[in-house]
Coordinates of N, CA and C and ligand atoms in Angstrom, one line a residue:
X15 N 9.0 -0.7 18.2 CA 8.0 0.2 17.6 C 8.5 0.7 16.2
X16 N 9.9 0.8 16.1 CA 10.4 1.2 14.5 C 11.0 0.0 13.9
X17 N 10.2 -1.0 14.1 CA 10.5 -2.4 13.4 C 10.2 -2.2 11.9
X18 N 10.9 -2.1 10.8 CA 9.9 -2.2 9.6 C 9.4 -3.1 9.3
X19 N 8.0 -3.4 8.9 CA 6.9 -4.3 8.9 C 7.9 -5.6 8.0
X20 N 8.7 -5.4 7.1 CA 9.5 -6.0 5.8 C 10.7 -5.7 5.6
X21 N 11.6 -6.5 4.7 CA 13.1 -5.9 4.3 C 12.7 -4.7 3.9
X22 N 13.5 -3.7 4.0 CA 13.3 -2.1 3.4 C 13.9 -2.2 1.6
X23 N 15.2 -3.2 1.9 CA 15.7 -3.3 0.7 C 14.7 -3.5 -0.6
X24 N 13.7 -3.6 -0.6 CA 12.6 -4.4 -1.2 C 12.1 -3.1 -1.9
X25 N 12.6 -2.1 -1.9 CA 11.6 -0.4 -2.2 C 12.6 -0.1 -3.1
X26 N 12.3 0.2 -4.5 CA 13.5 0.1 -5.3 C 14.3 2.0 -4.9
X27 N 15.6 2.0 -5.2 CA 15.8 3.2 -4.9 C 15.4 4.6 -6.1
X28 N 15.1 3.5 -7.4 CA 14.5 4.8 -8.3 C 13.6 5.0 -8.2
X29 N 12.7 4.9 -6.7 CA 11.7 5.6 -6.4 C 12.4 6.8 -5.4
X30 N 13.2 6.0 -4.8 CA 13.5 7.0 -3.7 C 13.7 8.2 -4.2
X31 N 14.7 8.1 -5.3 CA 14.9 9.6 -5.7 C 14.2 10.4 -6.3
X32 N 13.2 9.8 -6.7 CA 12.1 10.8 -7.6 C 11.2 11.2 -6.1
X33 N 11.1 11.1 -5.1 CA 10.1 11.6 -4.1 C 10.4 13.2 -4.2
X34 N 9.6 13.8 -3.6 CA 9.9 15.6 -3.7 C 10.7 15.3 -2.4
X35 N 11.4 16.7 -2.0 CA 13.0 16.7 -1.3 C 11.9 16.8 0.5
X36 N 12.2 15.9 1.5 CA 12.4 15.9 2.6 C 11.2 14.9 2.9
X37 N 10.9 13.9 1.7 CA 9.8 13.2 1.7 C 10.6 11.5 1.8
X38 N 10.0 10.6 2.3 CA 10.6 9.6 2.8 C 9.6 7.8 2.2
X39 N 9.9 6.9 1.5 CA 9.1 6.0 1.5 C 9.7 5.1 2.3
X40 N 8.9 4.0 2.7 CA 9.3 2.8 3.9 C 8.0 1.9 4.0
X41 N 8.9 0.6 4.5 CA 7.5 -0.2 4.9 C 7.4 0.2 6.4
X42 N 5.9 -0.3 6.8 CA 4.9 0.4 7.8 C 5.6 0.3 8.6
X43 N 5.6 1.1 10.0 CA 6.4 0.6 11.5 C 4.8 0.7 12.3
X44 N 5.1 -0.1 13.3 CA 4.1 0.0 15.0 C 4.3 1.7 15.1
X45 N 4.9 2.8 15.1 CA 5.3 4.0 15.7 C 4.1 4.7 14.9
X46 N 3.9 4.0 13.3 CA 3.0 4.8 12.3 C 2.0 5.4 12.8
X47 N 1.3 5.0 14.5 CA 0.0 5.1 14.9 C -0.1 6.7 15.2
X48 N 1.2 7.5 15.6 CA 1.5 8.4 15.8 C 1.4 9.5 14.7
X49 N 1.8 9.0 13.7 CA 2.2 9.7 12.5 C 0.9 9.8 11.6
X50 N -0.2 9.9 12.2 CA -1.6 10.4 11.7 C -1.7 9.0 10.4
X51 N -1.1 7.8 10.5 CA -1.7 7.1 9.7 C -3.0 6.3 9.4
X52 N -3.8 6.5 10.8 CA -5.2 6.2 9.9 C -5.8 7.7 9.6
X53 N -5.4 8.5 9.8 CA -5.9 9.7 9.2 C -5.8 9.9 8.0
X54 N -4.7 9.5 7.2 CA -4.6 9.3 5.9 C -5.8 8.3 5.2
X55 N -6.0 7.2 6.2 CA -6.6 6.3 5.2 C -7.7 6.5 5.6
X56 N -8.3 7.4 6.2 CA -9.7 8.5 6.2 C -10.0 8.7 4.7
X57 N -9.2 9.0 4.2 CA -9.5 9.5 2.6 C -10.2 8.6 1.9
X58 N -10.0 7.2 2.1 CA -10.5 6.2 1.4 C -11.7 5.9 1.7
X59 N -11.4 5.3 3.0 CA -13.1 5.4 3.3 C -13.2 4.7 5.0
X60 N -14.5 4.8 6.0 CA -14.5 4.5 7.1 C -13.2 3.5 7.8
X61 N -12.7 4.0 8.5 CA -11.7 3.5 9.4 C -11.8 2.9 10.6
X62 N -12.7 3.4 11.5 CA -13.3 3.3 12.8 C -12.3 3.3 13.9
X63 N -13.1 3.3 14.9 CA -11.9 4.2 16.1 C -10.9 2.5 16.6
X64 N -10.0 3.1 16.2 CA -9.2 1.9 16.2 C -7.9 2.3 17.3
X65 N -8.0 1.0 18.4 CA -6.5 1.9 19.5 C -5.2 1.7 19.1
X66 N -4.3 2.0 20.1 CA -2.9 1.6 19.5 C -2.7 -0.2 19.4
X67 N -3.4 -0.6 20.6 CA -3.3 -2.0 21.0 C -4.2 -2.8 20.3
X68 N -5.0 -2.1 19.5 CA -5.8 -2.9 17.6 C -4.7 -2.8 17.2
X69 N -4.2 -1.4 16.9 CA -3.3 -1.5 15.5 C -1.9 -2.2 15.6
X70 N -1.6 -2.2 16.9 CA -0.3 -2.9 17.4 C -0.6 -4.6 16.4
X71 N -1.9 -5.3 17.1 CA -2.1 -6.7 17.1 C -2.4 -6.5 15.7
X72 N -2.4 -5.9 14.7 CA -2.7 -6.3 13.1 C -1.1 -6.5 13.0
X73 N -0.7 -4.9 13.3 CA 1.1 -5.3 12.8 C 1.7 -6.6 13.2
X74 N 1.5 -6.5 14.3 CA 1.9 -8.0 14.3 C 1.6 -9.0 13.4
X75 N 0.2 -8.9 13.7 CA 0.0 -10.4 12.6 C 0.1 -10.1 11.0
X76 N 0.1 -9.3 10.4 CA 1.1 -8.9 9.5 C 2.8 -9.3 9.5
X77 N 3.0 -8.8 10.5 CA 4.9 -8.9 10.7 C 5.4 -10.0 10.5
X78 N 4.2 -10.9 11.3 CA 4.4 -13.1 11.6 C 4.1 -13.1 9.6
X79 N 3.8 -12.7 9.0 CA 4.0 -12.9 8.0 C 3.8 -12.4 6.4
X80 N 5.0 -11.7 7.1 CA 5.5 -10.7 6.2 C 6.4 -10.9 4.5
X81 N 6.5 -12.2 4.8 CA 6.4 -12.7 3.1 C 5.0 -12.6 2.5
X82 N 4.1 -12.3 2.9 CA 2.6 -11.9 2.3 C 2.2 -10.5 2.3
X83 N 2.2 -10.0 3.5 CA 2.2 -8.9 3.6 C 2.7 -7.6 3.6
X84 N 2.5 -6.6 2.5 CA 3.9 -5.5 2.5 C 2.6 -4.0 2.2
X85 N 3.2 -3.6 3.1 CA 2.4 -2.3 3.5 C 3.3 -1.0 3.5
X86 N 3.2 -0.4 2.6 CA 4.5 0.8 2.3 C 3.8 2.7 2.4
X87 N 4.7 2.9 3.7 CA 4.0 4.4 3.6 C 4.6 5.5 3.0
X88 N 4.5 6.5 2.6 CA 5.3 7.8 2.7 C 4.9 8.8 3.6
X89 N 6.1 9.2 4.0 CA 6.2 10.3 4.8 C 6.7 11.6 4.7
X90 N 6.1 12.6 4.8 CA 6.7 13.9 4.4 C 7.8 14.5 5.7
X91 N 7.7 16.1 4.9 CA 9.0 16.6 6.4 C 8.4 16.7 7.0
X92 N 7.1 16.9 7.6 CA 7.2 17.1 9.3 C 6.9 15.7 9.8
X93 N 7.4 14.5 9.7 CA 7.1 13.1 9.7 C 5.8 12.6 10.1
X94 N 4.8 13.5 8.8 CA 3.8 12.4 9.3 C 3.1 11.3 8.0
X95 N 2.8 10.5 8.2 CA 2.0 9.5 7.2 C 1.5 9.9 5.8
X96 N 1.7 10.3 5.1 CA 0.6 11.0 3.9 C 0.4 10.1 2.8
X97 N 1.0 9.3 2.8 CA 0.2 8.0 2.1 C 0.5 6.7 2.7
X98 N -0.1 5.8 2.3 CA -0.3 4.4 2.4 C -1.0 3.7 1.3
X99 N -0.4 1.7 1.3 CA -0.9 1.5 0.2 C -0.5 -0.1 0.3
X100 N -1.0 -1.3 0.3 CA -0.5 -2.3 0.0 C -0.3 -3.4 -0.7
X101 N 0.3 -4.4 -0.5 CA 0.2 -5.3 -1.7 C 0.2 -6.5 -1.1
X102 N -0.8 -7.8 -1.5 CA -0.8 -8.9 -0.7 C -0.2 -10.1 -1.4
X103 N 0.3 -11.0 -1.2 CA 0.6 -12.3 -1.9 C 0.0 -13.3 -1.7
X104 N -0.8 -13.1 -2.8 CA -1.5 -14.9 -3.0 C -0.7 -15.9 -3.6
X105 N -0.7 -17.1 -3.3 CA -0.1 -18.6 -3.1 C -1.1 -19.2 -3.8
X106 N -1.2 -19.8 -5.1 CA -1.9 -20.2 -6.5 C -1.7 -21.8 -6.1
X107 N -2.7 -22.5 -6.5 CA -2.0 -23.8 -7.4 C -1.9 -23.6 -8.9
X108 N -2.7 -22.8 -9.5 CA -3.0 -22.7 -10.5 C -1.6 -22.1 -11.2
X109 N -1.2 -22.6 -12.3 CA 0.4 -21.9 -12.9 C 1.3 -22.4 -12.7
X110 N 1.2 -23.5 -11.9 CA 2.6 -24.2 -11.9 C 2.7 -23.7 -10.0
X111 N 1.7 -23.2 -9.2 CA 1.9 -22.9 -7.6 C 2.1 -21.7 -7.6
X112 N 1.7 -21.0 -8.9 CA 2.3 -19.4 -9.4 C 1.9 -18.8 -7.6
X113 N 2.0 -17.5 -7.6 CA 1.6 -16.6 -6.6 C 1.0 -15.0 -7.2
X114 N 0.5 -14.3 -6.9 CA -0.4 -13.3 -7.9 C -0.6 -12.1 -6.2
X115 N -0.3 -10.7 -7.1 CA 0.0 -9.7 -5.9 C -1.4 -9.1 -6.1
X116 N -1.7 -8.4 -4.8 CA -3.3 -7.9 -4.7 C -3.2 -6.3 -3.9
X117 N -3.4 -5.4 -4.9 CA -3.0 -3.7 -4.2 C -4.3 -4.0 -3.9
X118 N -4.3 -3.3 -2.4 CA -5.2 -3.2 -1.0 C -4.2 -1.7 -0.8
X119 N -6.4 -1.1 -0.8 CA -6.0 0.6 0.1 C -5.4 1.3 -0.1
X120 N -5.2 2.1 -1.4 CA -4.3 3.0 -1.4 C -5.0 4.1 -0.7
X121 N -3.9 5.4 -0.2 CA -4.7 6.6 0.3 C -3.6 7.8 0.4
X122 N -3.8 8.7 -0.2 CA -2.6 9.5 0.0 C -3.5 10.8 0.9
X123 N -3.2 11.3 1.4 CA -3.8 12.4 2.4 C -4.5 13.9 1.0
X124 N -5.6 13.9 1.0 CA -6.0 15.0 0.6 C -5.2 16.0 -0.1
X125 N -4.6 16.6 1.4 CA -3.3 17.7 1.0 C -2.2 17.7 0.5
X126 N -2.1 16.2 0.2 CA -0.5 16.1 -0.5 C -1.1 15.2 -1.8
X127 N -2.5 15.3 -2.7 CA -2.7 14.3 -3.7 C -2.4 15.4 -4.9
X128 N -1.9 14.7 -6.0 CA -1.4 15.8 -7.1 C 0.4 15.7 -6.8
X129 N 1.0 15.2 -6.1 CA 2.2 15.5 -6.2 C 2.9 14.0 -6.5
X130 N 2.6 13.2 -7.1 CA 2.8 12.0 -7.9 C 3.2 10.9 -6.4
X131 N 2.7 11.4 -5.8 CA 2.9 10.1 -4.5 C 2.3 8.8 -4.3
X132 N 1.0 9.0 -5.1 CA 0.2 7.8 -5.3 C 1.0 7.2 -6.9
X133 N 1.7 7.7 -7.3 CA 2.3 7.1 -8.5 C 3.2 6.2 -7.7
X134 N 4.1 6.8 -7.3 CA 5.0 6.3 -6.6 C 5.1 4.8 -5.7
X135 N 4.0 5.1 -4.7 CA 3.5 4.3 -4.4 C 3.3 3.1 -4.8
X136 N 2.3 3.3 -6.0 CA 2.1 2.0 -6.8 C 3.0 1.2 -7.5
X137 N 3.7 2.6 -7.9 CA 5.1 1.4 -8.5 C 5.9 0.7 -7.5
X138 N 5.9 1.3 -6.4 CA 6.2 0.4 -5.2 C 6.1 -0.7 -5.1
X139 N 4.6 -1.1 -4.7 CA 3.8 -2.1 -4.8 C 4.2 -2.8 -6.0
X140 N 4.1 -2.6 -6.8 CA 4.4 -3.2 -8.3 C 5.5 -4.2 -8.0
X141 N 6.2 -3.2 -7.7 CA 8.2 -3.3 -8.3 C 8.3 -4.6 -7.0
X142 N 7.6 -4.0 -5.7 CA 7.9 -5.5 -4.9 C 7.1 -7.1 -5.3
X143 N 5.7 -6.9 -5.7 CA 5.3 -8.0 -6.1 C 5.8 -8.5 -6.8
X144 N 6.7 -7.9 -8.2 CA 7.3 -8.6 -8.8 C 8.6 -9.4 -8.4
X145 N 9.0 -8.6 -7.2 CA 10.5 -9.0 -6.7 C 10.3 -10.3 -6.0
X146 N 9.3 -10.3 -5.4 CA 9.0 -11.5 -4.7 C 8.8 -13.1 -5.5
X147 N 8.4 -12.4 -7.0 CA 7.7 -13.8 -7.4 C 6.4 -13.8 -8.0
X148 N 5.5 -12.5 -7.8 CA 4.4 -12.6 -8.8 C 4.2 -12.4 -10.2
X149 N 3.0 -13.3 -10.5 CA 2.9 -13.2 -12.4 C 2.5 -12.4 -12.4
X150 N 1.8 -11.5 -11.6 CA 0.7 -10.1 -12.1 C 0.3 -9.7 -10.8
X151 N 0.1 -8.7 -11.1 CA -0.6 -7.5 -9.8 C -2.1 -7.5 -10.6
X152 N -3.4 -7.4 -9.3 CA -4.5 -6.9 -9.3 C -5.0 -6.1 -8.6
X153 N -5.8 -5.1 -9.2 CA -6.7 -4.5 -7.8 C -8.3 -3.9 -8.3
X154 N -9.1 -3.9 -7.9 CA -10.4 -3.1 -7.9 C -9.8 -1.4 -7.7
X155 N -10.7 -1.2 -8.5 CA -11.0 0.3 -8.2 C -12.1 1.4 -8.7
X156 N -12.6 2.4 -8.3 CA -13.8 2.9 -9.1 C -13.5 3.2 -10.3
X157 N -14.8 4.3 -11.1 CA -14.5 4.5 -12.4 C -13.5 5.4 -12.3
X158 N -13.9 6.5 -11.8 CA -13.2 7.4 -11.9 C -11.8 7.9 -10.9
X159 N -11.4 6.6 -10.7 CA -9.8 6.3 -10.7 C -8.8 5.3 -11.6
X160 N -9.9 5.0 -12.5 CA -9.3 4.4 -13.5 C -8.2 5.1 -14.1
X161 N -8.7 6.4 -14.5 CA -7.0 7.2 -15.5 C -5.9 7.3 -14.4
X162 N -6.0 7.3 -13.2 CA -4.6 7.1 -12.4 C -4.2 5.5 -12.7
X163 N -5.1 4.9 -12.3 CA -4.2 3.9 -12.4 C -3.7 3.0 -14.2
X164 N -4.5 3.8 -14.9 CA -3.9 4.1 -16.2 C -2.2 4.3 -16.5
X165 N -2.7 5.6 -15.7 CA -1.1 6.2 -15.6 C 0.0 5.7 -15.0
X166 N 0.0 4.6 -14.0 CA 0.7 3.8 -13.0 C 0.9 2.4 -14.3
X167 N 0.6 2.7 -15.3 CA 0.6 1.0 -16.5 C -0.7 0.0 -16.2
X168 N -1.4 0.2 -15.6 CA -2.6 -1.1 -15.2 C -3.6 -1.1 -16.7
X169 N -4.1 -2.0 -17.0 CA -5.0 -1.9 -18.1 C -6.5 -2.1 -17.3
X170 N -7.4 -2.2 -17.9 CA -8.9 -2.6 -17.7 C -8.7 -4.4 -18.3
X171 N -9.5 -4.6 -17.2 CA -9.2 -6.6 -17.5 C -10.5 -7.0 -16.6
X172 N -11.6 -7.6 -17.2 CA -12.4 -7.9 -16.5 C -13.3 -6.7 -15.2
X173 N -14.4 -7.6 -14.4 CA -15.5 -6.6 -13.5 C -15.0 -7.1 -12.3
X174 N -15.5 -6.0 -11.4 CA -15.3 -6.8 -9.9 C -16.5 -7.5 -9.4
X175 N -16.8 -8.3 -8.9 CA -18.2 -8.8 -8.5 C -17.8 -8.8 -7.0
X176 N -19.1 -8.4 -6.3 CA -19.1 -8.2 -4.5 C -20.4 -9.0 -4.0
X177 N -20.4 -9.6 -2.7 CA -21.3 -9.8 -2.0 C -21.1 -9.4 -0.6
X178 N -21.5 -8.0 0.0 CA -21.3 -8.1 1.4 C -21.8 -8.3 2.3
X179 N -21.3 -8.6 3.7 CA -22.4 -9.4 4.8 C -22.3 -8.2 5.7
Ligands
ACO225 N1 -8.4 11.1 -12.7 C1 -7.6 11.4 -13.7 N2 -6.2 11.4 -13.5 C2 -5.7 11.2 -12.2 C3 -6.6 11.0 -11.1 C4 -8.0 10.9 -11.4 N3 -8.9 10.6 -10.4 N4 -5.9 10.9 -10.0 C5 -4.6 11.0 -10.4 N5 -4.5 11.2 -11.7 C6 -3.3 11.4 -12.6 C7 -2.5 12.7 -12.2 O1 -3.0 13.8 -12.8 C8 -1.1 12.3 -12.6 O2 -1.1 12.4 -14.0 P1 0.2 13.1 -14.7 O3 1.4 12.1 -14.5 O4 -0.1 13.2 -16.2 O5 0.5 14.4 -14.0 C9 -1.1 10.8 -12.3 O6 -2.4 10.3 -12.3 C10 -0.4 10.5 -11.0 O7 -1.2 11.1 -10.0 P2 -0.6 11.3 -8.5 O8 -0.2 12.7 -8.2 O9 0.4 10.2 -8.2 O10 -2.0 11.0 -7.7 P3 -2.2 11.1 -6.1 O11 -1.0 11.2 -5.4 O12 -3.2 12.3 -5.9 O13 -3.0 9.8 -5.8 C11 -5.1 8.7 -5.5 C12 -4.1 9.3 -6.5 C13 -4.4 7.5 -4.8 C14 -6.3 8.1 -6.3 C15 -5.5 9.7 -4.5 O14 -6.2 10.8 -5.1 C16 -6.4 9.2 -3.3 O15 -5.9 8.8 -2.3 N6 -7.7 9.3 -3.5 C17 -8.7 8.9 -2.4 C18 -8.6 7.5 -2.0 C19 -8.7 6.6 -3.3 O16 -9.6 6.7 -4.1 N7 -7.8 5.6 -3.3 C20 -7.7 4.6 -4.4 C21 -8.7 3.5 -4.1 S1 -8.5 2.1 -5.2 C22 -7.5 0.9 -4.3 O17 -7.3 1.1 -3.1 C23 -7.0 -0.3 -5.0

C-alpha cells in the first residue's frame, strides 16, 4: 500500500526544500485513498464515488507502467493529500521516436492554494518529463489560469479543440 507509484529519486530535491516546513512531496501510493486524495481533486472538477478497489485497480495499472505514468502528490503535516498533479509520456514517431510529456489534473486543496504548492508541483512535473526524455511538456487549461501557469514558465502555443461523447 506504501509502494511509490515511481522511482522517488525522480523529484528533484530543490523542490524539496523550498516546500513550507512539515510539508512533504512524493509519487502517489495505494494508502493515498486514505489521505483525502480524491477530495483534493474535488477542486477540479467531478470525481465520482470511486472505491478503494477502483482506485487500487488504476494504481495498478498505472504502476504496470510507470515509465508513462507519474503522478506526484503533496502532503502537509497532518498527512493528508493537498495536492495532486500529473504528467504522461507520450511515445512520438515523429522527431526522430521523440516522446512529449502531457500535465493531466492539477489540484491543490482550496485551503492550502496561495502557498506556491501548485508551483511546485509543476515544476515537478516539468523537471521529471524532462528527466525521462521529453522535448516539451503540454497541457490545456482555462483562461483564467493562464497567469499561474505563466508563472510556472509555460507560454500560450496554439487552442485546444474537444469533442466529447
Ligand atoms: N491567476 C493569477 N495568478 C495566479 C493564479 C490565477 N488563477 N493562480 C495562481 N497564481 C499565481 C500566484 O499568485 C503565484 O504568484 P507569485 O509567485 O507572484 O506569488 C503563482 O501563480 C504560484 O501560485 P501557487 O500558490 O503555486 O498556486 P496554487 O498552489 O494556489 O495552485 C492552482 C494554483 C493549481 C490553479 C489551484 O488554484 C487549483 O487547484 N485550482 C483549482 C483546480 C484547477 O484549476 N487546476 C488547474 C487545471 S489545469 C490542468 O489540470 C492542466
Amino acid at each position: 500500500m506504501d509502494t511509490p507509484l515511481f522511482n522517488a529519486a525522480l523529484i528533484p530535491k530543490s523542490v524539496e526544500a523550498r516546500l513550507p516546513p512539515g510539508y512533504t512531496i512524493r509519487p502517489l501510493q495505494a494508502s493515498d485513498y486514505h489521505r483525502g486524495v480524491l477530495q483534493t481533486l474535488a477542486v477540479l472538477t467531478t470525481v465520482g464515488d470511486i472505491s478503494e478497489s477502483d482506485f487500487i485497480k488504476r494504481f495498478q495499472y498505472w504502476q504496470d507502467r510507470n515509465d508513462t505514468y507519474y503522478n506526484v502528490v503533496i502532503v502537509n503535516d497532518k498527512d493528508r493529500v493537498v495536492a495532486i498533479g500529473s504528467v504522461v509520456i507520450e511515445r512520438k514517431l515523429i522527431h526522430h521516436c521523440a516522446s512529449a510529456g502531457h500535465i493531466e489534473d492539477i489540484a491543490v486543496a482550496s485551503s492550502e492554494q496561495g502557498k506556491k504548492l501548485g508551483l511546485h508541483l509543476i515544476n515537478t512535473l516539468t523537471a521529471i518529463a524532462e528527466q525521462v526524455g521529453a522535448y516539451k511538456v503540454i497541457l490545456d487549461c482555462s483562461d483564467k489560469n493562464v497567469p499561474f501557469y505563466e508563472k510556472c514558465g509555460y507560454t500560450h502555443s496554439g487552442n485546444e479543440m474537444v469533442l466529447k461523447f
